[in-house]
Amino acid sequence: MKPIVDLVAGARPNFMKLAPVLRAVRAADRLTPRIVHTGQHYDVEMNAVFFAELGLPAPEVELGVGSGPHGEQTARILERYERWLTESRPDATVVFGDVNSTVACALAAVKLGVPVAHVEAGLRSFDRTMPEEINRILTDAISSCLLVSEPSGVANLAREGVNAASVHLVGNVMIDTLRAELDRARSLPGADSFGLEGGAFGLVTMHRPSNVDDPAVLERLLRLLAELAEQLPLLFPVHPRTRIAAERAGLSGLLGPGRRLHCVEPLPYRQTLGLMASARVVLTDSGGVQEETTVLGIPCLTLRENTERPITLERGTSRLVGNDVGRIRAAFGDALRGAWPKGEPIPLWDGAAADRVAGVLGEWLA
Ligand code: UD1
């Protein structure tokens, strides 16, 4: 019998990483994969839309945990995934990225003696105020198969004393999805379908606690976006966390539809990719978008003070601008003037990372 592996998905950024791995594991035919969905993200546009677009089958099990404070959400995932593990034990659990579902399922599994593989292991922002950084450190510490997307991850794990035999530089599985979907993405309606003025536009995504949870910071950033949009129309699909934070702070008026700054609900994967590929500039605090813009060669203003994906700074198109108005304004000007690195191809971000993941998993569980 082929070993059974649980592939764990919970939040939006997990889905485009899981999809190519599922496909590759099935093609290699050495393991029996099952999708476990924790339900961390549940809105149709944060979840079901992605499953449909990526051709993902219905999960084997849905844990339905929903939202909550960190401790509560993590605890709920732990409890419900543990129950699933005791009822229907797999031979291994594969977790992706750095969200609460990642660390919670890894912890539940390892405590029951189920070995854990971590896809996107080793990344470090060295900023422990980020919930994702805690999730990364803890997940790596209890995983026995570490699948790494960029060389910094290998160096970080070596420094933390991880046995090199457990560490595999496989490349970036999310970029497999990008490469598979790009042609179709480019053929979808562009930014003009939203009624933005003119042809050229910028794309904005922003949802990190450091940018949206403090009303003063959020207001400063939203007013700055409105100002920048006078130079170049901006399209802003608004993450639910940001929408809720703005409502709470009485700033919803700054998140409306407009001809210069146009805010919309979260968009599907392919449409977002198509917009990203045709944007003059992207402003984001998302880790995944830093990587995607690097591959697409689009200037990316990263609204953070640090990144766990340094290759996007060293060889890609990302620049850290924090949430400081002056820095963002200056970088925006540079991007519009074309004073920006073009980026170079990143080794192993070649569209075949999931095949390497499937190969490593097959050997590991043989
Ligand atoms: C989570 C991840 C973050 C990732 C992001 C991508 C953690 C710690 N954070 O952040 O790393 O970049 O997903 O989207 O795991 N909400 C909805 N509908 C949903 C999901 C959430 O309305 O389908 C609202 C809820 O009010 C919730 C809030 O958004 O409280 C935040 O959701 P949560 O999953 O806690 O964190 P994200 O900010 O989405």
CSV table of C-alpha atoms and ligand atoms in Angstrom, one decimal:
chain,number,residue,atom,x,y,z
A,1,MET,CA,0.0,0.0,0.0
A,2,LYS,CA,1.2,3.5,-0.8
A,3,PRO,CA,1.9,5.7,2.2
A,4,ILE,CA,-0.9,8.2,3.0
A,5,VAL,CA,0.1,11.9,3.2
A,6,ASP,CA,-2.1,14.7,4.5
A,7,LEU,CA,-1.6,17.9,2.6
A,8,VAL,CA,-2.8,20.7,4.9
A,9,ALA,CA,-4.4,23.9,3.6
A,10,GLY,CA,-6.0,26.6,5.7
A,11,ALA,CA,-5.6,30.1,4.4
A,12,ARG,CA,-5.5,31.7,0.9
A,13,PRO,CA,-1.8,31.6,0.3
A,14,ASN,CA,-1.7,27.8,1.0
A,15,PHE,CA,-3.9,26.9,-2.0
A,16,MET,CA,-1.6,27.9,-4.8
A,17,LYS,CA,1.2,26.0,-3.1
A,18,LEU,CA,-0.8,22.9,-2.4
A,19,ALA,CA,-2.2,22.6,-5.9
A,20,PRO,CA,1.0,21.8,-7.8
A,21,VAL,CA,2.2,19.5,-5.0
A,22,LEU,CA,-1.0,17.5,-5.2
A,23,ARG,CA,-0.7,17.2,-8.9
A,24,ALA,CA,3.0,16.1,-8.7
A,25,VAL,CA,2.4,13.6,-5.9
A,26,ARG,CA,-0.4,12.1,-7.9
A,27,ALA,CA,1.7,11.9,-11.1
A,28,ALA,CA,4.6,10.3,-9.2
A,29,ASP,CA,2.1,7.7,-7.9
A,30,ARG,CA,4.2,6.7,-4.9
A,31,LEU,CA,1.9,8.2,-2.2
A,32,THR,CA,-1.8,8.6,-1.5
A,33,PRO,CA,-2.5,12.3,-0.9
A,34,ARG,CA,-5.5,13.7,1.1
A,35,ILE,CA,-6.4,17.3,1.4
A,36,VAL,CA,-7.1,18.5,4.9
A,37,HIS,CA,-8.7,21.9,5.0
A,38,THR,CA,-8.7,23.6,8.4
A,39,GLY,CA,-11.2,26.3,7.5
A,40,GLN,CA,-9.0,29.2,8.6
A,41,HIS,CA,-10.2,31.1,5.5
A,42,TYR,CA,-13.8,30.4,4.6
A,43,ASP,CA,-15.3,33.4,2.7
A,44,VAL,CA,-16.1,32.2,-0.9
A,45,GLU,CA,-13.6,34.8,-2.4
A,46,MET,CA,-10.8,33.8,0.0
A,47,ASN,CA,-11.4,30.0,-0.4
A,48,ALA,CA,-13.9,28.3,-2.7
A,49,VAL,CA,-12.9,30.5,-5.7
A,50,PHE,CA,-9.3,29.3,-5.4
A,51,PHE,CA,-10.3,25.7,-5.1
A,52,ALA,CA,-12.4,26.0,-8.2
A,53,GLU,CA,-9.8,27.9,-10.2
A,54,LEU,CA,-6.9,25.7,-9.3
A,55,GLY,CA,-8.9,22.6,-10.0
A,56,LEU,CA,-8.5,21.3,-6.5
A,57,PRO,CA,-10.8,18.4,-5.5
A,58,ALA,CA,-13.0,18.7,-2.4
A,59,PRO,CA,-11.0,18.2,0.8
A,60,GLU,CA,-11.0,14.8,2.4
A,61,VAL,CA,-11.9,16.6,5.6
A,62,GLU,CA,-12.9,20.1,6.5
A,63,LEU,CA,-12.2,21.2,10.1
A,64,GLY,CA,-14.2,24.3,9.9
A,65,VAL,CA,-12.2,26.3,12.5
A,66,GLY,CA,-13.0,29.8,11.3
A,67,SER,CA,-11.5,33.0,12.7
A,68,GLY,CA,-10.5,33.9,16.2
A,69,PRO,CA,-7.6,35.3,18.2
A,70,HIS,CA,-4.3,33.5,17.6
A,71,GLY,CA,-4.4,31.2,20.7
A,72,GLU,CA,-8.1,30.3,20.1
A,73,GLN,CA,-7.7,29.6,16.4
A,74,THR,CA,-4.5,27.7,16.8
A,75,ALA,CA,-6.0,25.6,19.6
A,76,ARG,CA,-9.1,24.8,17.6
A,77,ILE,CA,-7.0,23.6,14.7
A,78,LEU,CA,-4.8,21.5,17.1
A,79,GLU,CA,-7.8,19.9,18.7
A,80,ARG,CA,-9.7,19.1,15.5
A,81,TYR,CA,-6.7,17.9,13.5
A,82,GLU,CA,-5.6,15.7,16.4
A,83,ARG,CA,-9.1,14.1,16.3
A,84,TRP,CA,-8.8,13.5,12.6
A,85,LEU,CA,-5.3,12.0,13.1
A,86,THR,CA,-6.5,9.6,15.7
A,87,GLU,CA,-9.5,8.6,13.6
A,88,SER,CA,-7.7,8.3,10.3
A,89,ARG,CA,-3.9,8.4,10.8
A,90,PRO,CA,-1.7,9.3,7.8
A,91,ASP,CA,1.9,8.2,7.3
A,92,ALA,CA,3.0,11.8,7.1
A,93,THR,CA,1.6,15.4,7.3
A,94,VAL,CA,2.7,18.0,4.8
A,95,VAL,CA,2.2,21.6,5.8
A,96,PHE,CA,2.8,24.8,3.7
A,97,GLY,CA,4.0,28.3,4.4
A,98,ASP,CA,3.6,30.1,7.7
A,99,VAL,CA,0.0,30.6,8.7
A,100,ASN,CA,-1.6,29.4,11.9
A,101,SER,CA,-2.9,26.2,10.2
A,102,THR,CA,0.7,25.3,9.3
A,103,VAL,CA,2.1,25.3,12.9
A,104,ALA,CA,-1.1,23.9,14.5
A,105,CYS,CA,-1.3,20.8,12.2
A,106,ALA,CA,2.5,20.3,12.4
A,107,LEU,CA,2.2,20.2,16.2
A,108,ALA,CA,-0.8,17.9,16.4
A,109,ALA,CA,0.9,15.5,14.0
A,110,VAL,CA,4.3,15.4,15.6
A,111,LYS,CA,2.9,14.8,19.1
A,112,LEU,CA,1.2,11.7,17.8
A,113,GLY,CA,4.4,10.5,16.1
A,114,VAL,CA,3.3,11.4,12.6
A,115,PRO,CA,6.3,12.9,10.8
A,116,VAL,CA,6.0,16.3,9.3
A,117,ALA,CA,7.2,17.8,6.0
A,118,HIS,CA,7.3,21.6,5.7
A,119,VAL,CA,7.1,23.2,2.2
A,120,GLU,CA,8.6,26.7,2.3
A,121,ALA,CA,10.9,25.9,5.3
A,122,GLY,CA,13.8,27.9,6.5
A,123,LEU,CA,12.5,31.4,5.7
A,124,ARG,CA,13.2,34.0,8.4
A,125,SER,CA,12.4,37.7,8.7
A,126,PHE,CA,14.1,37.8,12.1
A,127,ASP,CA,11.1,39.8,13.3
A,128,ARG,CA,9.4,38.0,16.1
A,129,THR,CA,6.6,40.5,16.3
A,130,MET,CA,5.2,38.9,13.1
A,131,PRO,CA,2.9,36.0,13.9
A,132,GLU,CA,4.2,34.2,10.8
A,133,GLU,CA,7.8,34.3,12.0
A,134,ILE,CA,6.8,32.4,15.2
A,135,ASN,CA,4.9,29.9,13.0
A,136,ARG,CA,8.0,29.4,10.8
A,137,ILE,CA,10.4,28.8,13.6
A,138,LEU,CA,8.2,26.4,15.5
A,139,THR,CA,7.1,24.5,12.4
A,140,ASP,CA,10.7,24.0,11.2
A,141,ALA,CA,11.8,22.9,14.7
A,142,ILE,CA,9.3,20.0,14.7
A,143,SER,CA,9.5,19.0,11.0
A,144,SER,CA,11.7,16.2,9.8
A,145,CYS,CA,11.6,17.0,6.1
A,146,LEU,CA,12.4,20.6,5.2
A,147,LEU,CA,11.6,21.7,1.7
A,148,VAL,CA,13.2,25.1,0.9
A,149,SER,CA,12.4,27.7,-1.7
A,150,GLU,CA,15.5,29.9,-1.7
A,151,PRO,CA,19.1,29.6,-0.6
A,152,SER,CA,18.7,31.8,2.5
A,153,GLY,CA,16.4,29.1,3.9
A,154,VAL,CA,19.2,26.5,3.7
A,155,ALA,CA,21.6,28.9,5.5
A,156,ASN,CA,19.1,29.7,8.2
A,157,LEU,CA,18.4,26.1,9.0
A,158,ALA,CA,22.1,25.3,9.0
A,159,ARG,CA,22.7,28.1,11.5
A,160,GLU,CA,19.8,26.7,13.7
A,161,GLY,CA,21.6,23.4,13.8
A,162,VAL,CA,19.2,21.4,11.6
A,163,ASN,CA,20.7,18.2,10.1
A,164,ALA,CA,21.5,19.0,6.5
A,165,ALA,CA,20.2,15.6,5.4
A,166,SER,CA,16.7,16.8,6.3
A,167,VAL,CA,17.0,20.0,4.2
A,168,HIS,CA,16.2,20.0,0.5
A,169,LEU,CA,16.4,23.1,-1.7
A,170,VAL,CA,13.6,22.4,-4.1
A,171,GLY,CA,12.5,25.8,-5.3
A,172,ASN,CA,9.2,27.7,-5.2
A,173,VAL,CA,6.1,25.6,-5.7
A,174,MET,CA,3.9,28.8,-5.8
A,175,ILE,CA,5.8,29.8,-8.9
A,176,ASP,CA,4.8,26.5,-10.5
A,177,THR,CA,1.3,27.7,-10.3
A,178,LEU,CA,2.2,31.1,-11.6
A,179,ARG,CA,3.9,29.6,-14.6
A,180,ALA,CA,1.0,27.2,-15.3
A,181,GLU,CA,-1.6,29.9,-15.1
A,182,LEU,CA,0.1,33.0,-16.6
A,183,ASP,CA,-1.1,32.7,-20.2
A,184,ARG,CA,-4.7,32.3,-19.1
A,185,ALA,CA,-4.3,35.1,-16.6
A,186,ARG,CA,-3.1,37.5,-19.2
A,187,SER,CA,-6.1,36.9,-21.4
A,188,LEU,CA,-8.6,38.0,-18.7
A,189,PRO,CA,-10.1,41.5,-18.6
A,190,GLY,CA,-7.5,44.1,-17.3
A,191,ALA,CA,-7.7,47.0,-15.0
A,192,ASP,CA,-9.8,49.1,-17.4
A,193,SER,CA,-12.7,46.7,-16.7
A,194,PHE,CA,-12.9,48.4,-13.2
A,195,GLY,CA,-13.4,51.8,-14.7
A,196,LEU,CA,-9.9,53.1,-13.8
A,197,GLU,CA,-8.8,56.2,-15.8
A,198,GLY,CA,-6.2,55.6,-18.5
A,199,GLY,CA,-4.3,52.4,-19.4
A,200,ALA,CA,-1.4,52.3,-16.9
A,201,PHE,CA,-2.2,51.4,-13.3
A,202,GLY,CA,-0.7,50.2,-10.0
A,203,LEU,CA,-1.9,47.3,-7.9
A,204,VAL,CA,-2.1,47.4,-4.1
A,205,THR,CA,-2.5,44.6,-1.5
A,206,MET,CA,-2.2,45.2,2.2
A,207,HIS,CA,-3.3,43.2,5.2
A,208,ARG,CA,-0.4,42.8,7.7
A,209,PRO,CA,-1.2,43.6,11.3
A,210,SER,CA,1.7,46.1,11.2
A,211,ASN,CA,0.0,48.1,8.5
A,212,VAL,CA,-3.7,47.8,9.2
A,213,ASP,CA,-4.3,47.1,12.9
A,214,ASP,CA,-3.2,50.5,14.2
A,215,PRO,CA,-5.8,53.0,13.1
A,216,ALA,CA,-3.2,55.9,12.8
A,217,VAL,CA,-1.0,53.8,10.6
A,218,LEU,CA,-3.9,52.6,8.5
A,219,GLU,CA,-5.2,56.1,8.0
A,220,ARG,CA,-1.8,57.4,7.0
A,221,LEU,CA,-1.4,54.6,4.4
A,222,LEU,CA,-4.8,55.0,2.9
A,223,ARG,CA,-4.4,58.8,2.6
A,224,LEU,CA,-1.0,58.2,0.9
A,225,LEU,CA,-2.6,55.7,-1.5
A,226,ALA,CA,-5.2,58.3,-2.5
A,227,GLU,CA,-2.4,60.8,-3.0
A,228,LEU,CA,-0.3,58.4,-5.2
A,229,ALA,CA,-3.3,57.5,-7.2
A,230,GLU,CA,-3.3,61.1,-8.5
A,231,GLN,CA,0.0,60.2,-10.3
A,232,LEU,CA,-1.1,56.7,-11.3
A,233,PRO,CA,-4.5,55.0,-10.8
A,234,LEU,CA,-4.4,52.3,-8.2
A,235,LEU,CA,-6.5,49.2,-8.0
A,236,PHE,CA,-6.8,47.8,-4.4
A,237,PRO,CA,-8.5,44.4,-3.7
A,238,VAL,CA,-9.1,44.7,0.0
A,239,HIS,CA,-8.4,41.8,2.3
A,240,PRO,CA,-11.2,41.2,4.9
A,241,ARG,CA,-8.8,41.9,7.7
A,242,THR,CA,-8.1,45.4,6.2
A,243,ARG,CA,-11.8,46.0,5.5
A,244,ILE,CA,-12.7,45.2,9.1
A,245,ALA,CA,-9.9,47.3,10.5
A,246,ALA,CA,-11.0,50.2,8.4
A,247,GLU,CA,-14.6,49.9,9.5
A,248,ARG,CA,-13.5,49.8,13.2
A,249,ALA,CA,-11.4,52.9,12.7
A,250,GLY,CA,-14.1,54.8,10.9
A,251,LEU,CA,-12.0,54.8,7.7
A,252,SER,CA,-14.3,52.9,5.4
A,253,GLY,CA,-14.8,56.1,3.4
A,254,LEU,CA,-11.3,55.8,2.2
A,255,LEU,CA,-11.9,52.3,0.8
A,256,GLY,CA,-14.5,53.1,-1.8
A,257,PRO,CA,-14.6,52.6,-5.6
A,258,GLY,CA,-13.1,55.5,-7.5
A,259,ARG,CA,-11.6,56.5,-10.8
A,260,ARG,CA,-8.1,57.0,-9.3
A,261,LEU,CA,-8.0,54.8,-6.2
A,262,HIS,CA,-10.4,51.9,-6.8
A,263,CYS,CA,-11.1,49.4,-4.0
A,264,VAL,CA,-12.7,46.1,-4.6
A,265,GLU,CA,-13.4,42.8,-2.8
A,266,PRO,CA,-10.6,40.2,-2.9
A,267,LEU,CA,-10.1,39.0,-6.4
A,268,PRO,CA,-9.6,35.4,-7.7
A,269,TYR,CA,-6.1,34.1,-8.2
A,270,ARG,CA,-5.9,34.2,-12.0
A,271,GLN,CA,-7.3,37.7,-12.3
A,272,THR,CA,-4.9,39.0,-9.6
A,273,LEU,CA,-2.0,37.4,-11.5
A,274,GLY,CA,-3.1,38.9,-14.8
A,275,LEU,CA,-3.4,42.4,-13.1
A,276,MET,CA,0.0,42.0,-11.4
A,277,ALA,CA,1.6,41.0,-14.7
A,278,SER,CA,0.3,44.2,-16.4
A,279,ALA,CA,0.7,46.7,-13.6
A,280,ARG,CA,3.3,49.5,-13.7
A,281,VAL,CA,4.1,49.0,-10.0
A,282,VAL,CA,2.8,46.9,-7.1
A,283,LEU,CA,2.6,48.0,-3.5
A,284,THR,CA,2.2,45.1,-1.1
A,285,ASP,CA,2.9,43.6,2.3
A,286,SER,CA,2.4,40.0,1.1
A,287,GLY,CA,5.3,37.6,1.0
A,288,GLY,CA,3.9,35.7,-1.9
A,289,VAL,CA,3.3,38.9,-4.0
A,290,GLN,CA,7.0,39.8,-3.5
A,291,GLU,CA,8.0,36.6,-5.1
A,292,GLU,CA,5.4,36.8,-7.9
A,293,THR,CA,6.4,40.3,-8.9
A,294,THR,CA,10.0,39.2,-8.9
A,295,VAL,CA,9.3,36.5,-11.4
A,296,LEU,CA,7.1,38.8,-13.5
A,297,GLY,CA,9.7,41.6,-13.5
A,298,ILE,CA,7.3,44.2,-12.0
A,299,PRO,CA,8.6,46.8,-9.5
A,300,CYS,CA,7.4,45.9,-6.0
A,301,LEU,CA,7.3,48.3,-3.1
A,302,THR,CA,7.2,46.1,-0.1
A,303,LEU,CA,5.4,47.8,2.7
A,304,ARG,CA,7.5,46.1,5.4
A,305,GLU,CA,10.7,46.8,7.3
A,306,ASN,CA,12.0,43.3,6.7
A,307,THR,CA,11.4,40.2,4.6
A,308,GLU,CA,11.8,36.5,5.0
A,309,ARG,CA,12.4,36.3,1.3
A,310,PRO,CA,15.6,38.2,0.8
A,311,ILE,CA,16.2,36.8,-2.7
A,312,THR,CA,13.4,39.1,-3.9
A,313,LEU,CA,15.6,42.1,-2.8
A,314,GLU,CA,18.9,40.7,-3.9
A,315,ARG,CA,18.0,39.4,-7.3
A,316,GLY,CA,14.4,40.4,-7.8
A,317,THR,CA,12.3,43.5,-8.1
A,318,SER,CA,11.3,44.2,-4.5
A,319,ARG,CA,12.4,47.1,-2.3
A,320,LEU,CA,11.6,47.5,1.4
A,321,VAL,CA,9.8,50.7,2.1
A,322,GLY,CA,8.1,50.1,5.4
A,323,ASN,CA,5.1,52.2,6.1
A,324,ASP,CA,6.9,55.5,6.0
A,325,VAL,CA,5.2,58.0,3.8
A,326,GLY,CA,8.5,59.6,2.6
A,327,ARG,CA,10.1,56.3,1.6
A,328,ILE,CA,7.0,55.1,-0.1
A,329,ARG,CA,6.6,58.3,-2.1
A,330,ALA,CA,10.2,58.3,-3.2
A,331,ALA,CA,10.2,54.7,-4.2
A,332,PHE,CA,6.9,55.2,-6.1
A,333,GLY,CA,8.6,58.0,-8.0
A,334,ASP,CA,11.6,55.8,-8.8
A,335,ALA,CA,9.3,53.0,-10.1
A,336,LEU,CA,7.4,55.3,-12.4
A,337,ARG,CA,10.6,56.8,-13.7
A,338,GLY,CA,11.9,53.3,-14.5
A,339,ALA,CA,14.7,53.6,-12.0
A,340,TRP,CA,14.2,50.1,-10.8
A,341,PRO,CA,16.1,46.8,-11.1
A,342,LYS,CA,14.6,44.4,-13.7
A,343,GLY,CA,15.4,41.3,-11.6
A,344,GLU,CA,17.0,38.2,-12.9
A,345,PRO,CA,15.8,34.6,-13.0
A,346,ILE,CA,15.8,32.8,-9.6
A,347,PRO,CA,17.3,29.3,-9.7
A,348,LEU,CA,14.7,26.6,-9.2
A,349,TRP,CA,11.8,28.9,-9.6
A,350,ASP,CA,11.3,27.2,-12.8
A,351,GLY,CA,7.8,25.6,-12.7
A,352,ALA,CA,9.1,22.2,-11.6
A,353,ALA,CA,9.5,22.7,-7.9
A,354,ALA,CA,6.5,20.5,-7.0
A,355,ASP,CA,8.0,17.6,-9.0
A,356,ARG,CA,11.1,17.9,-6.8
A,357,VAL,CA,8.9,18.0,-3.7
A,358,ALA,CA,7.1,14.9,-4.8
A,359,GLY,CA,10.5,13.2,-5.4
A,360,VAL,CA,11.8,14.1,-2.0
A,361,LEU,CA,8.6,13.0,-0.2
A,362,GLY,CA,8.5,9.7,-2.1
A,363,GLU,CA,12.1,8.9,-1.1
A,364,TRP,CA,11.5,10.1,2.5
A,365,LEU,CA,8.5,7.8,3.0
A,366,ALA,CA,9.9,4.9,1.0
B,1,UD1,C1,-3.6,35.0,7.4
B,1,UD1,C2,-2.2,34.6,7.8
B,1,UD1,C3,-1.2,35.5,7.0
B,1,UD1,C4,-1.5,35.5,5.5
B,1,UD1,C5,-3.0,35.8,5.3
B,1,UD1,C6,-3.3,35.7,3.8
B,1,UD1,C7,-1.8,33.8,10.0
B,1,UD1,C8,-1.3,34.1,11.4
B,1,UD1,N1,-1.9,34.8,9.2
B,1,UD1,O1,-3.8,36.3,7.8
B,1,UD1,O2,0.1,35.0,7.2
B,1,UD1,O3,-0.7,36.4,4.9
B,1,UD1,O4,-3.8,34.9,6.0
B,1,UD1,O5,-4.6,36.0,3.5
B,1,UD1,O6,-2.2,32.7,9.8
B,1,UD1,N2,-11.6,36.9,7.7
B,1,UD1,C9,-12.8,36.9,7.0
B,1,UD1,N3,-13.0,35.9,6.1
B,1,UD1,C10,-12.1,34.8,5.9
B,1,UD1,C11,-11.0,34.9,6.7
B,1,UD1,C12,-10.7,35.9,7.6
B,1,UD1,O7,-13.6,37.8,7.1
B,1,UD1,O8,-12.4,34.0,5.1
B,1,UD1,C13,-11.4,38.0,8.6
B,1,UD1,C14,-11.8,37.7,10.1
B,1,UD1,O9,-12.3,38.8,10.7
B,1,UD1,C15,-10.4,37.4,10.7
B,1,UD1,C16,-9.5,38.2,9.9
B,1,UD1,O10,-10.0,38.3,8.6
B,1,UD1,O11,-10.5,37.6,12.1
B,1,UD1,C17,-8.1,37.7,9.9
B,1,UD1,O12,-8.1,36.4,9.4
B,1,UD1,P1,-6.9,35.4,9.9
B,1,UD1,O13,-7.0,34.1,9.2
B,1,UD1,O14,-6.9,35.4,11.4
B,1,UD1,O15,-5.6,36.1,9.5
B,1,UD1,P2,-5.2,36.9,8.1
B,1,UD1,O16,-5.1,38.3,8.4
B,1,UD1,O17,-6.2,36.5,7.0
